[in-house]
CSV table of C-alpha atoms in Angstrom, one decimal:
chain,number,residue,atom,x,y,z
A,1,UNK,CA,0.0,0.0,0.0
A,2,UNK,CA,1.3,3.4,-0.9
A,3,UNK,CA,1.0,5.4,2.1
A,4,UNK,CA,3.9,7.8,1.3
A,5,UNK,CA,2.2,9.7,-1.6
A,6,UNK,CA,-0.4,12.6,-0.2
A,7,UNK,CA,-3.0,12.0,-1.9
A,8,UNK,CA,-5.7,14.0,-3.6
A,9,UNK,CA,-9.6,13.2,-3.4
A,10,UNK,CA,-10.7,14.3,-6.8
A,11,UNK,CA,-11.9,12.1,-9.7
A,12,UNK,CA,-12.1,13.0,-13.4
A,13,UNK,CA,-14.1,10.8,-15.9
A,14,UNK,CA,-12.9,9.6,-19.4
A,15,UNK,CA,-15.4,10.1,-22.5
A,16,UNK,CA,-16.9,13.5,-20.2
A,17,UNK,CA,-17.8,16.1,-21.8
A,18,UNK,CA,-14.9,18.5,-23.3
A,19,UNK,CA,-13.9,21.6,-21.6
A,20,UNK,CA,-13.8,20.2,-18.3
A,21,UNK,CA,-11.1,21.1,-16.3
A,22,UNK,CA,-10.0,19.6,-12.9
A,23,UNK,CA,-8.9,21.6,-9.9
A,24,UNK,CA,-5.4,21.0,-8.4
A,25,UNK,CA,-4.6,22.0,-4.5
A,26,UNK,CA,-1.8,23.0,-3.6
A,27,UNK,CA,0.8,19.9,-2.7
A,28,UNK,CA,2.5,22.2,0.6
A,29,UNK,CA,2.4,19.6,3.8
A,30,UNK,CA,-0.3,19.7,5.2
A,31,UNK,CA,0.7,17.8,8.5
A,32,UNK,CA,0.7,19.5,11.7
A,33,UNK,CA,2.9,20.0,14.5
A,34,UNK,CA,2.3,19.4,18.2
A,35,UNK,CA,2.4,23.4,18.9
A,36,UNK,CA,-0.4,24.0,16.0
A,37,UNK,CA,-2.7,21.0,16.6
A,38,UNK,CA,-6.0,22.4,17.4
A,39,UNK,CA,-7.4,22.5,21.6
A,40,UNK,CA,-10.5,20.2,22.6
A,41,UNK,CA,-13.0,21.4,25.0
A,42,UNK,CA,-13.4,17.5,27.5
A,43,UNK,CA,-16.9,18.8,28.2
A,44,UNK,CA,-17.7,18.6,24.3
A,45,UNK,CA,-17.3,15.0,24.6
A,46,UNK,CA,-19.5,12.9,26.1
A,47,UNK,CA,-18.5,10.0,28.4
A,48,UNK,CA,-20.0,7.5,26.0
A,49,UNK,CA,-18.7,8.8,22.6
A,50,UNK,CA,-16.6,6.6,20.8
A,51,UNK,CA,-12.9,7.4,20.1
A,52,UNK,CA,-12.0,9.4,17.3
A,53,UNK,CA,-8.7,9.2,15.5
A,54,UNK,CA,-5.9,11.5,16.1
A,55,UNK,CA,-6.6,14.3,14.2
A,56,UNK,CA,-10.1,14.9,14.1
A,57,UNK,CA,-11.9,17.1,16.7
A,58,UNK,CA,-15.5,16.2,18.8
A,59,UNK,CA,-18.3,19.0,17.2
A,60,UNK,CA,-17.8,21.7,20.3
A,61,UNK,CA,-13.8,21.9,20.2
A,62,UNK,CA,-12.1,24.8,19.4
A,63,UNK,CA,-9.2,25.5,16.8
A,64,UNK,CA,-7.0,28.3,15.1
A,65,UNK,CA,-8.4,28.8,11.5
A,66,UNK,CA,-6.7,30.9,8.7
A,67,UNK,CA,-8.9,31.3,5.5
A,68,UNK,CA,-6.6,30.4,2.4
A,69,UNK,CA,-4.8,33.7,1.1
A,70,UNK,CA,-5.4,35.6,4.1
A,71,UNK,CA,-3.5,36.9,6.8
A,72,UNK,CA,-6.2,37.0,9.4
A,73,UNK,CA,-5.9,34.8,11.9
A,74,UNK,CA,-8.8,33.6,14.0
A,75,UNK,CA,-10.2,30.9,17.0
A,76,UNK,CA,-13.2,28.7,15.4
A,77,UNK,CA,-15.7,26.9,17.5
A,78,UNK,CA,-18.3,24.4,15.9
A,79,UNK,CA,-21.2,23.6,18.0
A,80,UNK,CA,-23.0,20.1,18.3
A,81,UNK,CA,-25.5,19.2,15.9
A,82,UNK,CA,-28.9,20.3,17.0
A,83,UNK,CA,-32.3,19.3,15.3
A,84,UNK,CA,-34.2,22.0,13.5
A,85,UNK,CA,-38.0,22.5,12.0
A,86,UNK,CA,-37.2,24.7,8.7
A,87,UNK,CA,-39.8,27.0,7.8
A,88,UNK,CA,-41.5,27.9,4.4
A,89,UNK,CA,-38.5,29.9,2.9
A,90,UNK,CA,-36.1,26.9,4.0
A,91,UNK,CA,-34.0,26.1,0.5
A,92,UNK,CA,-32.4,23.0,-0.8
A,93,UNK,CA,-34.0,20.2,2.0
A,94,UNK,CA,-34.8,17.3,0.0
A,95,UNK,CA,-38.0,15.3,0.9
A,96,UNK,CA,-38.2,13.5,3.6
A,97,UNK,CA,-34.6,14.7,5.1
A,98,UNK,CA,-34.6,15.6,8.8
A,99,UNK,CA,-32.5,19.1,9.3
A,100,UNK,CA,-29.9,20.3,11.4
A,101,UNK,CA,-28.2,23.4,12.2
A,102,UNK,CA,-24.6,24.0,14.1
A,103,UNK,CA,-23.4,27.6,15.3
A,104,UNK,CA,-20.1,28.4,13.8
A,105,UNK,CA,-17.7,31.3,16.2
A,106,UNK,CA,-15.0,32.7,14.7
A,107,UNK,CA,-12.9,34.7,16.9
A,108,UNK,CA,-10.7,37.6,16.1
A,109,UNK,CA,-7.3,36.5,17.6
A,110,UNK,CA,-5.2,39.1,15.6
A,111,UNK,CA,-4.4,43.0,17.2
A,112,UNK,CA,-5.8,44.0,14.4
A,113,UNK,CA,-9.3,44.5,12.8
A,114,UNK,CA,-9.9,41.0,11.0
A,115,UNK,CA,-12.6,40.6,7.9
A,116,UNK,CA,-14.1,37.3,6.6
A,117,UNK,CA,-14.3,36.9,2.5
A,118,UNK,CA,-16.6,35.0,0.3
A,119,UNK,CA,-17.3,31.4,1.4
A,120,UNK,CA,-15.3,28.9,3.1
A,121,UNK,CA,-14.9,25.5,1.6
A,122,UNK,CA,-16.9,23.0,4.2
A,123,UNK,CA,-18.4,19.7,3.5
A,124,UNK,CA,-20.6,17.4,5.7
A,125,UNK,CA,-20.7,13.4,5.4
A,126,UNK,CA,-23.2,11.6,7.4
A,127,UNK,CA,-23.0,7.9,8.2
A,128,UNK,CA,-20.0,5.2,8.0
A,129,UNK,CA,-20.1,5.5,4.1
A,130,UNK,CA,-19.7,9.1,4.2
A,131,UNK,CA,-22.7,10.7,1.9
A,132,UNK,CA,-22.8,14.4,1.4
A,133,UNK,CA,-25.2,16.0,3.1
A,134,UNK,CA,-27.2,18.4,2.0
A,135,UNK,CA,-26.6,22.2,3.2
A,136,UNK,CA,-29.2,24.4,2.9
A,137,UNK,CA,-30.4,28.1,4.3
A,138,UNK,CA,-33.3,29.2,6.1
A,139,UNK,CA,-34.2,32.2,8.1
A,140,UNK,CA,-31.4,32.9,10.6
A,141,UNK,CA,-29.8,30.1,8.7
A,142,UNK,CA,-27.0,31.6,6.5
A,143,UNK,CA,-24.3,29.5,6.0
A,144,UNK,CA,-20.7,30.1,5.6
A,145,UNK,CA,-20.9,32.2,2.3
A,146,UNK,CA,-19.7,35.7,3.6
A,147,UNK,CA,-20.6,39.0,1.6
A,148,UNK,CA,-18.6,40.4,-0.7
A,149,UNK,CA,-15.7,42.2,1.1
A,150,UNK,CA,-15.8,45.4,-1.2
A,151,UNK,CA,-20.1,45.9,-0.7
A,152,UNK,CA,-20.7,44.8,3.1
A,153,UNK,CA,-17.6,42.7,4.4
A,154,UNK,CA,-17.5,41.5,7.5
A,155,UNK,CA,-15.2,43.1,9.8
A,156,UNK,CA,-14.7,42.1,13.3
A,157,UNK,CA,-12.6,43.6,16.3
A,158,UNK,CA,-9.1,42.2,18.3
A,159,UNK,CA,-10.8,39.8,20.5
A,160,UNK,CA,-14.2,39.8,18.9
A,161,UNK,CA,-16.9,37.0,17.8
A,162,UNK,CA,-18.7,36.5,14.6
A,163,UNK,CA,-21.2,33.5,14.7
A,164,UNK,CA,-23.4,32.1,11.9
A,165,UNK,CA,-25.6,29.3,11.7
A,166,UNK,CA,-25.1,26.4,9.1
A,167,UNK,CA,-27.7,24.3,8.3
A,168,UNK,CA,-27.3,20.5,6.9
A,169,UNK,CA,-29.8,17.5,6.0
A,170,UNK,CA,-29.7,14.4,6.2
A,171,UNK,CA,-32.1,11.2,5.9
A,172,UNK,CA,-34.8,10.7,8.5
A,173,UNK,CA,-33.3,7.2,8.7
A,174,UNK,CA,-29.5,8.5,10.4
A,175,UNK,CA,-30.5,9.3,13.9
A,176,UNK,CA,-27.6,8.5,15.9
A,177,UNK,CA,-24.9,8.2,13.1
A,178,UNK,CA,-21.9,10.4,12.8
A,179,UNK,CA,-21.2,13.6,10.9
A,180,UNK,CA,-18.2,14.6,10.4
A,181,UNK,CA,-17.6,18.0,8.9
A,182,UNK,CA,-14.6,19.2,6.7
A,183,UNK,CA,-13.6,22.7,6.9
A,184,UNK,CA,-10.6,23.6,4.6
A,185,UNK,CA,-8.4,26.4,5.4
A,186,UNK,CA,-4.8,26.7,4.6
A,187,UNK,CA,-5.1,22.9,6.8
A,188,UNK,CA,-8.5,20.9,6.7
A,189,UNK,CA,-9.9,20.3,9.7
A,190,UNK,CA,-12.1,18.0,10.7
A,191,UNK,CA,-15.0,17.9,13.3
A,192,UNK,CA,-17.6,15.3,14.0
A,193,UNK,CA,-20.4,14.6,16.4
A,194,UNK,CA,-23.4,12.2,16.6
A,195,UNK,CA,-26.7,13.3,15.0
A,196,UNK,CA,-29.5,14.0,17.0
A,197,UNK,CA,-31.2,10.5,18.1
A,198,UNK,CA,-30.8,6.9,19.4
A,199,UNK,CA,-26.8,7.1,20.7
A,200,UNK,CA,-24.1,6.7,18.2
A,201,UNK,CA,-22.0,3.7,17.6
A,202,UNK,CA,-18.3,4.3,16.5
A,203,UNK,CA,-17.4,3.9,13.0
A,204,UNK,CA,-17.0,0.2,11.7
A,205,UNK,CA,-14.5,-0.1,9.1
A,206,UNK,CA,-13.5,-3.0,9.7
A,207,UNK,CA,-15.4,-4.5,7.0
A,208,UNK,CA,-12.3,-2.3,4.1
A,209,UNK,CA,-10.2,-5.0,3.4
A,210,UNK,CA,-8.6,-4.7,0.4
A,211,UNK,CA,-7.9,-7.3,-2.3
A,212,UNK,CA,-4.8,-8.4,-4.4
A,213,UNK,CA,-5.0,-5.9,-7.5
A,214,UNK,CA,-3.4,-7.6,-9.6
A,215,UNK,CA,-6.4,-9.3,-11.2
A,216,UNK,CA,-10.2,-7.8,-12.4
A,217,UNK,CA,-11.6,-7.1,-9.2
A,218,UNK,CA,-15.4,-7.9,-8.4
A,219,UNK,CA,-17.7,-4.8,-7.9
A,220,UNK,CA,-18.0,-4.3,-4.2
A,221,UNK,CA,-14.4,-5.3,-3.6
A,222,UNK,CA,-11.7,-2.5,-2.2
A,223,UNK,CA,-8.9,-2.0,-4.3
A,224,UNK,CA,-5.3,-1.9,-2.4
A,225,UNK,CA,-3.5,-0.3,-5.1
A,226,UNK,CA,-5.9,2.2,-5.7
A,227,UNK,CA,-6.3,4.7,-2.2
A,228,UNK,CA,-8.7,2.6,-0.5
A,229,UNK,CA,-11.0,3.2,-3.5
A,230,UNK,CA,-14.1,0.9,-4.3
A,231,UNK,CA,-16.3,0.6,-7.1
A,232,UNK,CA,-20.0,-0.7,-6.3
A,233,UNK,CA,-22.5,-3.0,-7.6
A,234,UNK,CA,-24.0,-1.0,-11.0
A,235,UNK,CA,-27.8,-0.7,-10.9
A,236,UNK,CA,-29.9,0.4,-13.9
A,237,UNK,CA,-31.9,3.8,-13.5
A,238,UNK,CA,-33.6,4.1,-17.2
A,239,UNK,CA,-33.5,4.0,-20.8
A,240,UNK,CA,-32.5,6.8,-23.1
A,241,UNK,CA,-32.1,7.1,-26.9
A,242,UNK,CA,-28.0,6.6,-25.8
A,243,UNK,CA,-28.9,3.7,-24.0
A,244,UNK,CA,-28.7,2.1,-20.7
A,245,UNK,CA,-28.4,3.9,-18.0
A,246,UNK,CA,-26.7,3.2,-14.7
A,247,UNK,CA,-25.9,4.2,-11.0
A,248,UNK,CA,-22.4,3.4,-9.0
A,249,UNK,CA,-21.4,4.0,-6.2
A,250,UNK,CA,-17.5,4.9,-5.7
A,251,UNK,CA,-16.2,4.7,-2.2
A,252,UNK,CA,-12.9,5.9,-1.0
A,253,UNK,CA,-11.4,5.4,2.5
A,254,UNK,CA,-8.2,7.3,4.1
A,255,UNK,CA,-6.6,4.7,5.8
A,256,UNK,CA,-4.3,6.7,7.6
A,257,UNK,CA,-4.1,7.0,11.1
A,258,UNK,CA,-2.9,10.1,12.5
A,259,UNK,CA,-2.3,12.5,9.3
A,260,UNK,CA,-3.9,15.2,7.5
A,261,UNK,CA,-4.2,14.1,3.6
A,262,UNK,CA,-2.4,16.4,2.0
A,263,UNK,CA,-3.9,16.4,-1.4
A,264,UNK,CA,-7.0,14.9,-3.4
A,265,UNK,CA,-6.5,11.5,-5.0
A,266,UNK,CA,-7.1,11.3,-8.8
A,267,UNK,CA,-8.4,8.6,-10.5
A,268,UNK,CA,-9.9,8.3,-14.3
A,269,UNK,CA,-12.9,6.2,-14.9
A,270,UNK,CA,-13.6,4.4,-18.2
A,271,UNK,CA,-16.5,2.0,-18.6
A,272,UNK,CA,-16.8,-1.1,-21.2
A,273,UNK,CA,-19.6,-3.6,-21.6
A,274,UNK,CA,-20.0,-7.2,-23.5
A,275,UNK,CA,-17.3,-9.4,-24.7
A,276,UNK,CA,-16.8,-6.9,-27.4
A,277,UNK,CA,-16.1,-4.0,-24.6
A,278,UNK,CA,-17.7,-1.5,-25.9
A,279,UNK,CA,-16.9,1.8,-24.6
A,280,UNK,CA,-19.6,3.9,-22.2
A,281,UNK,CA,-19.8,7.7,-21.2
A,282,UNK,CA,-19.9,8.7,-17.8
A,283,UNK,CA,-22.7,11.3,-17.6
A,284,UNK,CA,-21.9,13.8,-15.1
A,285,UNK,CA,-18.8,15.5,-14.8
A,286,UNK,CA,-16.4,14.4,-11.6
A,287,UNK,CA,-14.5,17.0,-11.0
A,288,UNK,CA,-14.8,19.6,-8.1
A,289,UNK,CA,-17.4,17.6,-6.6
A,290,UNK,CA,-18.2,18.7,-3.0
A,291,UNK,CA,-18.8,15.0,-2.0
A,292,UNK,CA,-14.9,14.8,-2.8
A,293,UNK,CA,-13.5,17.7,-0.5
A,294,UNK,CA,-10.8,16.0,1.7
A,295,UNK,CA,-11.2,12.6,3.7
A,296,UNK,CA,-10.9,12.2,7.5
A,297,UNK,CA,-8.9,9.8,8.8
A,298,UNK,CA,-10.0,6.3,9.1
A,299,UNK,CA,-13.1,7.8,7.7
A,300,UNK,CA,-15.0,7.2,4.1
A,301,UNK,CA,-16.4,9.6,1.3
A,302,UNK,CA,-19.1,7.8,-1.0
A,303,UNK,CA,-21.0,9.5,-4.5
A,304,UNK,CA,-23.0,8.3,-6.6
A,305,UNK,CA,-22.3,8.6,-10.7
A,306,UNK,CA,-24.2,7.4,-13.6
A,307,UNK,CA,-23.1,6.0,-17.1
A,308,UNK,CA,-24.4,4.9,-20.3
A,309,UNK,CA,-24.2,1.7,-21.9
A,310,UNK,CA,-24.8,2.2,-25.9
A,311,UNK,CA,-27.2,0.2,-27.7
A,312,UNK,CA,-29.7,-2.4,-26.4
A,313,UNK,CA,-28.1,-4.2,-24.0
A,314,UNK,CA,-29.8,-5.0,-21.1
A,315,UNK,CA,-27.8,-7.4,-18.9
A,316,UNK,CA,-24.8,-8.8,-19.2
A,317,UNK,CA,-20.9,-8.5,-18.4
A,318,UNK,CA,-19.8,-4.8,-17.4
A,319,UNK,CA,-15.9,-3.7,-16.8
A,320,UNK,CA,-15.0,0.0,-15.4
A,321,UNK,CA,-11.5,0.5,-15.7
A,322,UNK,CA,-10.0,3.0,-12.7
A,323,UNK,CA,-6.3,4.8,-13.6
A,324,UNK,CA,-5.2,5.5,-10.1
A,325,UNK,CA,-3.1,8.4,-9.1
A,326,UNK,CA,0.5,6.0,-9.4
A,327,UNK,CA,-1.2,5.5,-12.8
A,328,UNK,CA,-1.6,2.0,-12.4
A,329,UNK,CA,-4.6,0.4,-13.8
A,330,UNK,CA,-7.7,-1.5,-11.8
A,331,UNK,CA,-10.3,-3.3,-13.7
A,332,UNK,CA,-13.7,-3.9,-12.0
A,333,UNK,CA,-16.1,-6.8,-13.6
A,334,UNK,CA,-19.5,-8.2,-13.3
A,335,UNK,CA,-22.7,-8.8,-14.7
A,336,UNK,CA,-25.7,-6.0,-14.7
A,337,UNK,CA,-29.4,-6.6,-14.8
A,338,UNK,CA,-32.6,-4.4,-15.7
């Protein structure tokens, strides 16, 4: 296994769309030393939360922040998850999703006057398989998308708070799972607590053991070359005059232990089907995808993706090829049904 390359959690797609361009982060180290690493709060965690792996902080800790390109420094505090009832104006909830909301404190730690810019990069995964949740706004719900600093910035005095709320959904069915929130700075950070509900049980991953890659892996089987990545079962979603159309999941787990990842892993996806192996398109377009903002450690991000079989074929043999970032090649194969 390759630990000592940083990896990078961004995939692009073969056969996309042209004019697509990926995003690169910068490759700086993004490890931090004992001095820097962030405070915890004991009475944030409760007596019966599981362990978390070193580096990652209990929602209700406390840590220096810097946004990227800036010089203001500042103290953030990320409050437990609490439930919330949105109202009429509430945006972006899909049915049937249960909401949330956590207050966000920055803290002016400079001697100066500090400002916040634009929007900072945050993602929220709920559950062991890491979905994205689902952010949306409300009244008194704005987010962390600051106004522009030339119209009605933000300014805030040595020693002075700023606090907004963020709200996130999730499905009514995750009572008691985990959340764990990315924020990326100049270092990622990463926060998670239990959501509202039945008590939380720590993260199993016991069940990402990777196989020998040196042969067409199954679909559902984790790939070792490839950064802990896995390609699902392929389900069919619909006809269209292309073809066949199809869901997958792809998984990827950071198997470190105690790091910050210091990139995004890369990986190109081609799809082939029949004996024949005809070529697919993947239909959406990979990169920059929030659901593929950094990983935590010993933690999992999980999307979903859809692709196009050509012609009439309804079941049969399906390979998707993955390049991974050591540009080494992994083939996934099996049969798909209607």
């Amino acid at each position: 296994m390759k630990r000592s390359h940083q990896w990078t959690v961004l995939v692009t797609a073969a056969a996309l769309l042209s004019g697509c361009s990926g995003h690169q982060d910068s490759a700086e180290d993004k490890s931090q030393t004992a001095a820097e690493r962030p405070s915890t709060d004991p009475k944030s965690t409760p007596p019966s939360a599981p362990a978390l792996p070193e580096g990652m902080l209990r929602l209700g800790s406390s840590f220096p922040f810097r946004e990227v390109g800036q010089s203001d420094s500042w103290t953030v505090r990320v409050s437990a998850l609490s439930s919330a009832k949105p109202s009429a104006k509430a945006t972006s909830i899909p049915h049937g999703w249960r909401a949330l909301t956590t207050k966000v404190t920055f803290t002016n730690t400079d001697s100066g006057i500090a400002e916040l810019h634009g929007s900072l990069d945050v993602t929220a995964r709920y559950g062991p398989e890491g979905r994205t949740a689902a952010a949306f706004t409300d009244t008194g719900i704005k987010g962390l998308t600051f106004p522009d600093i030339e119209t009605h910035p933000i300014r805030v005095r040595p020693g002075g708070t700023h606090t907004t709320t963020v709200g996130y959904a999730v499905p009514a069915s995750t009572a008691g799972q985990p959340l764990t929130i990315t924020i990326e700075g100049d270092n990622p950070t990463y926060l998670e607590g239990a959501i509202p509900g039945p008590p939380a049980s720590p993260v199993d991953t016991s069940h990402v053991q990777p196989v020998d890659t040196a042969k067409e892996l199954k679909f559902g089987d984790w790939a070792e070359d490839s950064p802990q990545l896995r390609i699902g079962q392929p389900r069919a979603t619909g006809t269209t005059a292309q073809g066949k159309r199809y869901a997958v999941d792809l998984s990827f787990f950071n198997d470190f232990d105690d790091t910050l990842l210091g990139n995004r892993p890369k990986a190109n996806l081609k799809v082939y089907s029949g004996a024949e192996l005809t070529e697919g398109d993947f239909e959406e377009n990979l990169s920059n995808l929030p659901s593929l903002a950094w990983i935590a450690p010993q933690r999992m991000a999980t999307l979903t993706v859809h692709f196009t079989i050509p012609g009439k074929q309804n079941e049969g043999p399906v390979s998707i090829e993955v390049v991974d970032p050591y540009r080494e090649d992994v083939t996934y194969t099996g049969n798909v049904k209607n």
